[in-house]
Coordinates of C-alpha atoms in Angstrom, one line a residue:
M26 CA -98.2 10.8 -3.1
F27 CA -95.0 8.9 -3.7
A28 CA -95.3 9.3 -7.4
A29 CA -95.9 13.0 -7.1
L30 CA -92.4 13.5 -5.7
Y31 CA -90.8 12.8 -9.1
A32 CA -90.8 14.8 -12.3
T33 CA -92.9 13.6 -15.2
V34 CA -91.1 13.9 -18.5
L35 CA -93.4 13.6 -21.4
A36 CA -91.3 12.3 -24.3
V37 CA -91.8 10.0 -27.2
P38 CA -90.0 6.7 -26.7
L39 CA -86.7 6.2 -28.5
V40 CA -86.8 4.5 -31.9
L41 CA -83.6 2.7 -32.5
T42 CA -82.3 1.8 -35.9
A43 CA -79.1 -0.1 -36.6
P44 CA -77.0 0.3 -39.7
A45 CA -77.7 -2.1 -42.5
A46 CA -74.1 -3.3 -42.6
V47 CA -74.0 -5.0 -39.2
P48 CA -72.1 -8.2 -39.8
D49 CA -73.2 -11.7 -38.9
I50 CA -70.5 -12.8 -36.4
S51 CA -69.1 -16.2 -37.3
L52 CA -69.9 -18.8 -34.6
E53 CA -67.2 -21.0 -36.0
N54 CA -64.6 -18.3 -35.4
V55 CA -65.8 -17.6 -31.9
K56 CA -65.6 -21.2 -31.0
A57 CA -62.1 -21.4 -32.4
H58 CA -61.1 -18.7 -29.9
L59 CA -62.7 -20.8 -27.2
S60 CA -60.8 -23.8 -28.2
R61 CA -57.6 -21.8 -28.1
L62 CA -58.4 -20.6 -24.5
Q63 CA -59.2 -24.2 -23.5
S64 CA -55.8 -25.3 -24.9
I65 CA -54.1 -22.6 -23.0
A66 CA -55.8 -23.6 -19.7
T67 CA -54.9 -27.3 -20.3
A68 CA -51.3 -26.4 -20.9
N69 CA -51.1 -24.3 -17.8
G70 CA -52.4 -26.3 -14.9
G71 CA -56.1 -26.3 -15.9
D72 CA -57.0 -22.6 -15.5
R73 CA -56.4 -19.1 -16.7
A74 CA -56.6 -17.4 -13.3
H75 CA -55.2 -14.1 -12.1
G76 CA -51.5 -14.3 -11.4
R77 CA -51.1 -17.6 -13.1
P78 CA -49.3 -18.4 -16.5
G79 CA -52.6 -19.3 -18.2
Y80 CA -53.9 -15.8 -17.8
L81 CA -50.9 -14.1 -19.4
A82 CA -50.9 -16.6 -22.2
S83 CA -54.6 -15.8 -22.8
A84 CA -53.9 -12.1 -22.9
D85 CA -51.0 -12.6 -25.3
Y86 CA -53.2 -14.6 -27.6
V87 CA -55.8 -11.9 -27.8
K88 CA -53.2 -9.1 -28.1
N89 CA -51.4 -10.7 -31.0
L90 CA -54.5 -11.1 -33.0
L91 CA -55.5 -7.5 -32.3
D92 CA -52.1 -6.1 -33.1
A93 CA -52.1 -7.9 -36.4
A94 CA -55.6 -6.4 -37.2
G95 CA -54.4 -2.8 -36.7
Y96 CA -55.4 -2.0 -33.1
T97 CA -53.3 0.0 -30.8
T98 CA -53.0 -2.3 -27.8
T99 CA -51.8 -1.8 -24.2
L100 CA -51.1 -4.6 -21.7
Q101 CA -51.7 -2.7 -18.5
P102 CA -50.1 -4.4 -15.4
F103 CA -51.5 -4.1 -11.9
T104 CA -51.0 -5.8 -8.6
H105 CA -53.9 -7.5 -6.9
Y106 CA -53.8 -9.8 -3.9
G107 CA -50.0 -9.8 -4.2
A108 CA -49.9 -11.1 -7.8
T109 CA -49.4 -9.2 -11.0
G110 CA -52.4 -9.1 -13.3
Y111 CA -53.0 -7.5 -16.7
N112 CA -55.8 -5.6 -18.5
L113 CA -55.6 -5.6 -22.2
I114 CA -56.9 -2.4 -23.8
A115 CA -57.3 -2.1 -27.5
D116 CA -58.2 1.1 -29.4
W117 CA -59.5 1.1 -32.9
P118 CA -58.3 4.1 -35.0
G119 CA -60.7 6.9 -35.7
G120 CA -63.8 8.3 -34.1
D121 CA -64.2 11.2 -31.8
P122 CA -61.6 10.8 -29.0
G123 CA -63.7 12.9 -26.8
D124 CA -66.6 10.5 -27.1
V125 CA -65.6 6.9 -26.4
L126 CA -67.7 3.8 -26.6
M127 CA -66.0 1.1 -24.4
V128 CA -66.8 -2.6 -24.6
G129 CA -65.3 -5.1 -22.2
A130 CA -65.2 -8.7 -20.9
H131 CA -63.2 -10.3 -18.2
L132 CA -60.5 -12.7 -19.5
D133 CA -59.6 -14.5 -16.2
S134 CA -61.0 -17.7 -14.9
V135 CA -61.2 -18.9 -11.3
T136 CA -58.5 -21.2 -10.1
G137 CA -59.1 -24.8 -11.1
S138 CA -61.4 -24.0 -14.0
P139 CA -60.6 -23.4 -17.7
G140 CA -63.4 -20.7 -17.6
I141 CA -64.8 -21.3 -21.0
N142 CA -68.3 -20.0 -20.4
D143 CA -67.1 -17.8 -17.5
N144 CA -65.8 -15.9 -19.2
G145 CA -64.2 -17.3 -22.3
S146 CA -67.6 -16.8 -23.9
G147 CA -67.7 -13.1 -23.5
S148 CA -64.0 -12.7 -24.2
A149 CA -64.1 -14.8 -27.4
A150 CA -67.2 -13.1 -28.8
L151 CA -65.8 -9.7 -28.1
L152 CA -62.5 -10.6 -29.8
E153 CA -64.3 -11.8 -32.9
V154 CA -66.4 -8.6 -33.0
A155 CA -63.2 -6.5 -32.7
L156 CA -61.6 -8.5 -35.5
E157 CA -64.7 -8.0 -37.6
V158 CA -64.5 -4.3 -37.0
A159 CA -61.0 -4.5 -38.6
R160 CA -62.1 -6.7 -41.5
Q161 CA -65.0 -4.3 -42.3
G162 CA -62.8 -1.3 -42.0
L163 CA -65.4 0.3 -39.7
R164 CA -65.2 4.1 -39.6
P165 CA -67.0 4.9 -36.3
N166 CA -68.2 8.4 -35.3
R167 CA -67.4 7.5 -31.7
H168 CA -64.0 6.2 -30.7
L169 CA -64.1 2.4 -30.1
R170 CA -62.2 0.9 -27.2
F171 CA -62.2 -2.8 -26.3
A172 CA -61.0 -4.2 -23.0
W173 CA -60.3 -7.6 -21.6
W174 CA -60.1 -7.4 -17.8
G175 CA -57.9 -9.3 -15.4
A176 CA -58.7 -10.4 -11.8
E177 CA -62.5 -10.0 -12.2
E178 CA -62.9 -13.2 -10.2
L179 CA -61.1 -11.6 -7.3
G180 CA -63.2 -8.6 -6.7
L181 CA -63.1 -6.8 -10.1
G182 CA -59.4 -6.1 -9.6
G183 CA -58.6 -5.1 -13.2
S184 CA -61.5 -2.9 -14.0
R185 CA -61.3 -1.2 -10.6
F186 CA -57.6 -0.4 -11.3
Y187 CA -58.4 0.9 -14.8
V188 CA -61.3 3.2 -13.8
G189 CA -59.5 4.3 -10.6
G190 CA -56.4 5.3 -12.6
L191 CA -58.2 7.5 -15.1
A192 CA -57.9 11.2 -14.8
A193 CA -61.2 13.0 -14.5
G194 CA -60.9 14.3 -18.0
E195 CA -60.3 10.9 -19.5
L196 CA -63.1 9.3 -17.5
S197 CA -65.5 11.9 -18.7
K198 CA -64.8 11.0 -22.4
I199 CA -66.3 7.5 -21.9
G200 CA -69.9 8.0 -23.1
G201 CA -70.9 4.4 -22.4
Y202 CA -69.6 1.0 -21.3
L203 CA -70.9 -2.4 -22.4
N204 CA -70.1 -5.6 -20.5
F205 CA -70.3 -9.2 -21.6
D206 CA -69.8 -11.8 -18.9
M207 CA -71.1 -15.4 -19.4
I208 CA -73.0 -15.3 -22.7
A209 CA -73.2 -19.0 -23.6
S210 CA -74.5 -20.8 -20.5
P211 CA -75.7 -24.3 -21.4
N212 CA -79.2 -23.8 -19.8
A213 CA -79.2 -20.2 -21.1
G214 CA -81.4 -17.3 -20.2
Y215 CA -81.4 -14.1 -22.1
F216 CA -80.8 -11.2 -19.7
V217 CA -80.1 -7.6 -20.5
Y218 CA -78.7 -5.3 -17.8
D219 CA -81.7 -3.3 -16.5
G220 CA -80.5 0.2 -17.2
D221 CA -83.8 1.9 -16.5
D222 CA -84.7 -0.3 -13.4
S223 CA -88.0 -1.2 -15.1
D224 CA -87.9 -4.4 -13.2
R225 CA -88.0 -2.4 -9.9
T226 CA -85.6 -4.8 -8.2
G227 CA -82.3 -4.6 -6.5
A228 CA -79.8 -1.7 -7.0
G229 CA -81.9 0.7 -9.1
P230 CA -81.2 2.2 -12.5
G231 CA -77.7 2.8 -14.0
P232 CA -76.4 6.3 -14.6
A233 CA -78.2 8.5 -17.2
G234 CA -77.8 6.8 -20.6
S235 CA -77.9 3.2 -19.3
A236 CA -81.6 2.9 -20.4
E237 CA -80.6 3.7 -24.0
L238 CA -77.9 1.1 -23.9
E239 CA -80.4 -1.4 -22.6
Q240 CA -82.8 -0.5 -25.5
V241 CA -80.1 -1.0 -28.1
L242 CA -79.4 -4.6 -26.9
Q243 CA -83.1 -5.3 -26.5
S244 CA -83.8 -4.2 -30.0
Y245 CA -81.6 -6.9 -31.4
F246 CA -83.4 -9.7 -29.5
A247 CA -86.8 -8.2 -30.4
G248 CA -85.7 -8.3 -34.0
I249 CA -85.0 -12.1 -33.9
G250 CA -88.1 -12.8 -31.7
V251 CA -86.2 -13.8 -28.5
P252 CA -87.7 -12.4 -25.3
T253 CA -85.4 -10.9 -22.7
Q254 CA -85.5 -10.2 -19.0
G255 CA -83.7 -7.6 -17.0
S256 CA -80.5 -8.4 -15.0
D257 CA -80.0 -6.2 -12.0
F258 CA -76.9 -3.9 -11.6
D259 CA -75.8 -5.8 -8.6
G260 CA -72.1 -5.1 -9.1
R261 CA -71.0 -8.6 -9.8
S262 CA -69.1 -7.9 -12.9
D263 CA -66.8 -5.3 -14.5
Y264 CA -69.5 -2.7 -15.2
G265 CA -69.4 -2.0 -11.4
P266 CA -66.5 0.5 -11.3
F267 CA -68.0 2.3 -14.3
I268 CA -71.4 2.8 -12.9
K269 CA -69.9 3.8 -9.6
A270 CA -68.0 6.6 -11.5
G271 CA -71.2 7.7 -13.3
V272 CA -70.6 6.1 -16.7
P273 CA -73.7 4.7 -18.5
A274 CA -73.5 0.9 -18.7
G275 CA -75.2 -2.1 -20.2
G276 CA -74.6 -5.6 -21.3
L277 CA -75.7 -9.2 -21.6
F278 CA -75.7 -12.3 -19.4
T279 CA -77.1 -15.8 -19.8
G280 CA -77.0 -16.8 -16.1
A281 CA -74.6 -18.4 -13.6
E282 CA -75.4 -20.5 -10.6
G283 CA -79.0 -19.2 -10.4
I284 CA -81.8 -21.7 -11.0
K285 CA -84.0 -21.4 -14.1
T286 CA -87.7 -21.1 -13.2
T287 CA -90.6 -22.9 -14.9
A288 CA -91.7 -19.6 -16.4
Q289 CA -88.2 -19.0 -17.8
A290 CA -88.0 -22.5 -19.2
K291 CA -91.3 -21.9 -21.0
L292 CA -89.9 -18.6 -22.3
W293 CA -86.5 -19.8 -23.5
G294 CA -86.5 -23.6 -23.4
G295 CA -84.0 -25.5 -21.3
T296 CA -84.5 -27.2 -18.0
A297 CA -86.5 -25.7 -15.1
G298 CA -85.1 -26.3 -11.6
Q299 CA -81.5 -26.5 -12.8
P300 CA -78.7 -23.9 -12.8
F301 CA -78.2 -21.8 -15.9
D302 CA -74.6 -23.0 -15.8
P303 CA -74.2 -26.3 -13.9
C304 CA -70.4 -26.0 -14.2
Y305 CA -70.2 -22.4 -12.9
H306 CA -66.7 -22.0 -11.3
R307 CA -66.0 -25.7 -11.7
S308 CA -63.4 -27.7 -13.6
C309 CA -66.1 -28.9 -16.0
D310 CA -66.4 -25.3 -17.4
T311 CA -64.8 -26.5 -20.7
T312 CA -65.7 -26.1 -24.4
A313 CA -68.4 -28.8 -23.7
N314 CA -70.1 -26.3 -21.3
I315 CA -71.6 -23.9 -23.8
S316 CA -74.8 -23.3 -25.8
D317 CA -73.9 -22.7 -29.4
I318 CA -77.3 -21.0 -29.9
A319 CA -76.8 -18.6 -27.0
L320 CA -73.3 -17.9 -28.0
D321 CA -74.3 -17.2 -31.6
R322 CA -77.1 -14.9 -30.7
N323 CA -75.2 -13.0 -28.1
A324 CA -72.1 -12.5 -30.4
D325 CA -74.5 -11.0 -33.0
A326 CA -76.1 -8.8 -30.3
I327 CA -72.7 -7.5 -29.4
A328 CA -72.0 -6.6 -33.0
H329 CA -75.4 -5.0 -33.3
A330 CA -74.7 -2.8 -30.3
V331 CA -71.2 -1.9 -31.4
W332 CA -72.2 -0.9 -34.9
T333 CA -75.3 0.9 -33.8
L334 CA -73.7 2.9 -31.0
A335 CA -70.3 3.6 -32.7
T336 CA -71.7 4.8 -36.0
A337 CA -74.7 6.8 -34.6
E338 CA -74.7 10.4 -35.8
R339 CA -73.6 12.9 -33.2
P340 CA -76.3 15.2 -31.9
Q341 CA -76.1 18.7 -33.5
P342 CA -76.7 21.7 -31.3
V343 CA -79.7 23.8 -32.2
W344 CA -79.9 26.3 -29.3
S345 CA -78.7 26.5 -25.7
D346 CA -78.6 28.8 -22.7
D347 CA -76.5 28.5 -19.7
F348 CA -77.7 31.8 -18.3
E349 CA -74.2 33.2 -17.9
T350 CA -75.3 36.2 -20.1
A351 CA -78.6 37.8 -20.9
T352 CA -80.2 36.2 -24.0
G353 CA -83.6 37.8 -24.1
W354 CA -85.8 35.9 -21.6
T355 CA -89.0 37.8 -20.6
A356 CA -90.5 37.6 -17.1
N357 CA -94.3 37.6 -16.8
P358 CA -94.6 37.7 -20.6
D359 CA -98.4 37.7 -20.7
G360 CA -98.9 40.0 -17.8
T361 CA -100.8 37.4 -15.9
D362 CA -98.4 36.4 -13.2
T363 CA -99.6 36.8 -9.6
A364 CA -96.5 36.0 -7.6
T365 CA -95.4 38.9 -5.3
T366 CA -91.9 37.5 -4.4
G367 CA -89.7 34.8 -5.8
K368 CA -90.1 35.8 -9.4
W369 CA -87.9 34.2 -12.0
E370 CA -84.5 36.0 -12.4
R371 CA -81.3 35.2 -14.1
G372 CA -78.7 35.5 -11.3
D373 CA -76.1 34.0 -9.0
P374 CA -78.2 32.2 -6.4
Q375 CA -77.5 32.2 -2.7
D376 CA -77.9 29.2 -0.4
T377 CA -81.0 29.0 1.7
D378 CA -81.8 26.3 4.3
Y379 CA -84.9 25.1 6.1
L380 CA -84.7 21.5 7.3
G381 CA -82.3 21.1 4.4
P382 CA -81.3 23.1 1.4
K383 CA -84.1 24.9 -0.3
Q384 CA -82.1 27.1 -2.7
L385 CA -78.7 26.0 -4.0
G386 CA -75.8 28.4 -4.2
T387 CA -74.1 26.2 -6.8
T388 CA -75.2 25.6 -10.4
P389 CA -74.5 22.7 -12.8
S390 CA -72.3 25.0 -14.8
G391 CA -70.9 28.5 -14.4
V392 CA -72.2 31.0 -11.9
N393 CA -75.7 31.9 -12.9
A394 CA -79.0 30.1 -13.3
L395 CA -82.6 31.0 -13.8
V396 CA -83.9 31.0 -10.3
T397 CA -86.9 32.1 -8.3
G398 CA -85.5 35.0 -6.3
P399 CA -81.7 34.4 -6.1
L400 CA -81.2 36.3 -2.8
A401 CA -81.2 34.4 0.5
G402 CA -82.5 37.2 2.8
P403 CA -82.8 37.0 6.6
D404 CA -84.6 33.6 6.4
A405 CA -85.4 30.8 3.9
G406 CA -88.8 32.2 3.2
A407 CA -87.8 35.8 2.5
H408 CA -87.4 35.5 -1.3
D409 CA -89.2 32.3 -2.1
I410 CA -92.3 32.2 -4.3
D411 CA -95.3 33.8 -2.7
G412 CA -98.7 34.7 -4.0
G413 CA -99.1 32.4 -7.0
V414 CA -97.5 31.9 -10.4
T415 CA -94.2 33.2 -11.8
T416 CA -93.3 32.8 -15.5
A417 CA -90.3 33.3 -17.7
R418 CA -90.3 32.9 -21.5
S419 CA -87.3 32.4 -23.8
P420 CA -86.5 34.3 -27.0
E421 CA -87.7 32.7 -30.2
I422 CA -86.0 29.5 -31.3
A423 CA -86.1 28.4 -34.9
L424 CA -86.1 24.6 -35.0
P425 CA -84.9 22.7 -38.0
A426 CA -87.4 20.8 -40.2
E427 CA -85.5 17.6 -39.7
G428 CA -85.4 15.7 -36.4
P429 CA -85.5 14.0 -34.1
L430 CA -85.1 17.0 -31.8
R431 CA -84.4 16.8 -28.1
L432 CA -84.6 19.2 -25.2
S433 CA -82.6 18.7 -22.0
L434 CA -82.2 20.9 -18.9
S435 CA -81.1 20.9 -15.3
W436 CA -83.8 21.8 -12.7
Y437 CA -85.0 21.5 -9.2
L438 CA -88.2 22.2 -7.2
A439 CA -87.8 22.5 -3.4
H440 CA -90.5 23.0 -0.8
G441 CA -91.4 22.6 2.8
G442 CA -93.8 20.1 4.3
N443 CA -96.5 22.8 4.1
A444 CA -96.6 22.6 0.2
T445 CA -99.6 21.1 -1.7
A446 CA -100.2 19.5 -5.0
A447 CA -101.3 22.9 -6.3
D448 CA -97.7 24.0 -6.2
Y449 CA -95.6 23.1 -9.2
F450 CA -92.6 23.5 -11.5
R451 CA -93.4 23.3 -15.2
V452 CA -91.7 23.6 -18.5
R453 CA -93.8 24.2 -21.7
V454 CA -92.8 24.5 -25.3
S455 CA -95.0 26.8 -27.4
G456 CA -95.1 26.9 -31.2
T457 CA -98.2 26.4 -33.3
T458 CA -99.3 24.3 -30.4
T459 CA -98.2 24.2 -26.8
A460 CA -97.1 21.1 -24.8
T461 CA -96.0 20.6 -21.2
V462 CA -92.7 18.6 -21.5
V463 CA -91.6 18.6 -17.8
E464 CA -93.9 18.9 -14.7
Q465 CA -93.3 18.4 -11.0
T466 CA -96.0 19.0 -8.5
G467 CA -95.6 19.7 -4.8
A468 CA -96.7 17.6 -1.9
A469 CA -97.1 17.9 1.9
T470 CA -93.6 16.5 2.3
D471 CA -90.3 18.3 2.8
R472 CA -88.3 18.2 -0.5
D473 CA -84.8 19.5 -0.6
A474 CA -83.2 21.2 -3.6
A475 CA -81.0 18.9 -5.7
W476 CA -80.1 19.5 -9.3
A477 CA -81.6 16.8 -11.7
T478 CA -81.8 16.5 -15.4
A479 CA -84.8 16.1 -17.6
T480 CA -85.2 15.4 -21.3
A481 CA -88.1 15.6 -23.8
D482 CA -88.7 14.8 -27.4
L483 CA -89.5 18.0 -29.5
S484 CA -89.7 16.3 -32.8
A485 CA -93.4 17.3 -33.1
F486 CA -92.2 20.9 -33.3
A487 CA -89.7 20.4 -36.1
G488 CA -89.7 23.3 -38.6
Q489 CA -91.5 25.6 -36.1
T490 CA -90.4 28.7 -34.3
V491 CA -90.9 28.0 -30.6
R492 CA -90.3 29.5 -27.1
V493 CA -89.5 27.7 -23.9
I494 CA -91.8 28.7 -21.0
V495 CA -90.7 28.1 -17.5
E496 CA -93.3 28.3 -14.7
A497 CA -93.3 27.8 -10.9
A498 CA -96.1 28.4 -8.4
D499 CA -97.0 28.6 -4.8
A500 CA -100.6 28.4 -5.7
D501 CA -102.6 27.3 -2.7
T502 CA -102.0 28.1 1.0
P503 CA -98.7 30.0 1.6
S504 CA -95.8 27.6 1.7
L505 CA -92.0 27.6 1.1
V506 CA -91.4 27.0 -2.6
E507 CA -88.2 27.5 -4.6
A508 CA -87.2 26.4 -8.1
A509 CA -84.3 26.8 -10.6
V510 CA -83.4 25.9 -14.1
D511 CA -80.0 25.8 -15.9
D512 CA -78.3 24.6 -19.0
I513 CA -81.3 24.3 -21.4
T514 CA -80.2 22.7 -24.6
I515 CA -82.0 21.7 -27.8
T516 CA -80.2 19.3 -30.1
R517 CA -81.0 17.6 -33.4
Q518 CA -80.3 13.9 -32.7
G519 CA -78.8 11.4 -35.1
T520 CA -79.5 7.8 -34.2
P521 CA -81.0 8.5 -30.7
V522 CA -79.0 6.2 -28.5
L523 CA -76.5 7.8 -26.2
P524 CA -77.6 10.9 -24.3
L525 CA -75.8 14.0 -25.7
S526 CA -72.1 13.7 -25.2
P527 CA -70.5 11.8 -22.3
A528 CA -70.2 14.0 -19.2
A529 CA -72.9 16.5 -20.0
E530 CA -75.6 14.9 -17.9
R531 CA -73.4 12.6 -15.7
V532 CA -74.2 12.2 -12.0
A533 CA -72.2 9.5 -10.2
T534 CA -74.6 6.7 -9.1
P535 CA -73.2 4.6 -6.3
A536 CA -73.6 0.9 -6.8
P537 CA -72.5 -2.1 -4.8
L538 CA -69.2 -3.6 -6.0
G539 CA -68.7 -7.3 -5.7
S540 CA -67.7 -10.1 -7.9
E541 CA -69.1 -13.4 -9.2
S542 CA -66.8 -14.9 -6.6
L543 CA -65.3 -13.1 -3.7
P544 CA -62.9 -15.6 -2.0
P545 CA -61.5 -14.7 1.4
L546 CA -58.4 -12.7 1.5
P547 CA -55.3 -14.9 1.5

């Protein structure tokens, strides 16, 4: 019964391909950056912590190299816990400024530690990838933005400041954020942030698009024969403010103070029963506290993700309908519908409520939607679906011969506790064959209306002329059933990695915000 409450989207899994020119990131160069960060810490009281001279010296080191390589850099000041901190933001010229791929790592250490694994490792690898972008003269389709965050160790101070200071229009341009925090732990594991919540633990999935970011990173490790495990979006690093704002996120992690299990030692080597990083947040987190193998693999994985995502072809629109104007939909196209009320109409829906919203008066965009009886009437059941099935069919849509092709739409099905599994919402695509691509059945449980998104792979229909068929039914005992559809879009995908363009499918997903270390307030 629980599973019946969720839409089933029948789609072909994504197949990810990376450009052939992805470079091999020099381990020697990455380690040279780590040596420089170690020297900075040694010369500045043993750490590179927020508000201390070692942090600003670290930021200046990274900034000077990026400036020389042709980046536009900004040293963004902020105040956190009474001290001045800095984020370093670096933009690579080119790419679509309305579709930004952002890649980040925190640059600060805790007080009393050089912070070479945490997080010199992520910062140094990211720096070398950024410099390699410049050496290669990469010409991305998406705009590339790198970030080195301050005050992560004090509650994600820098990344919170950055995300919180973005205007809504600027935030919506960020199509994905990748985070690299501790990627060279000496007793390393290989963890990829669990964007789709396939591990079914902790905080749940990231915002729409996080699963695709996870797949891109997994594809690199699959290609070198290294198994990975999921890492929960628990809010302990700088992806936290991004996912809270609804930005798709992903990243890599080799473990902190957690203990490696026997099963993980068999999977990756190393020592079971010991921390992934025995020097986590300690003074011994020096250049001796890293795994060269893990650092090398993860640096190359970052490059793989940056090249794959930044150079992916942008999806091309094929057909769309936001229902603001009439485009030729036909109700009851085969003359077989049985519903007496609540038939599909294009219109401005009115709110109805019965133990919660059952028809929404707002739409994902514009004023109108395709809805089962848009009027409210004297009570919630006055214009809901009664008597069976109602159907609406789109005009003909000529699909290109080349794919992959993707359909996306906004939808909801709402019903009272008197519904049954015979009630449903369904989307079919009909060409030379017909396939159900989205289906949601009812259940004897109250379900409130809430707009959701669904996607499906239409590549099997490439080269055909098709129609989209939307159905809903109160098909058993009389019950309260409402449904709606909006913003149906078909696109021809390039490299199928990020979903459409940034804000199109974004719904903010709250996530716990924390830090690897949250010391008491001074």
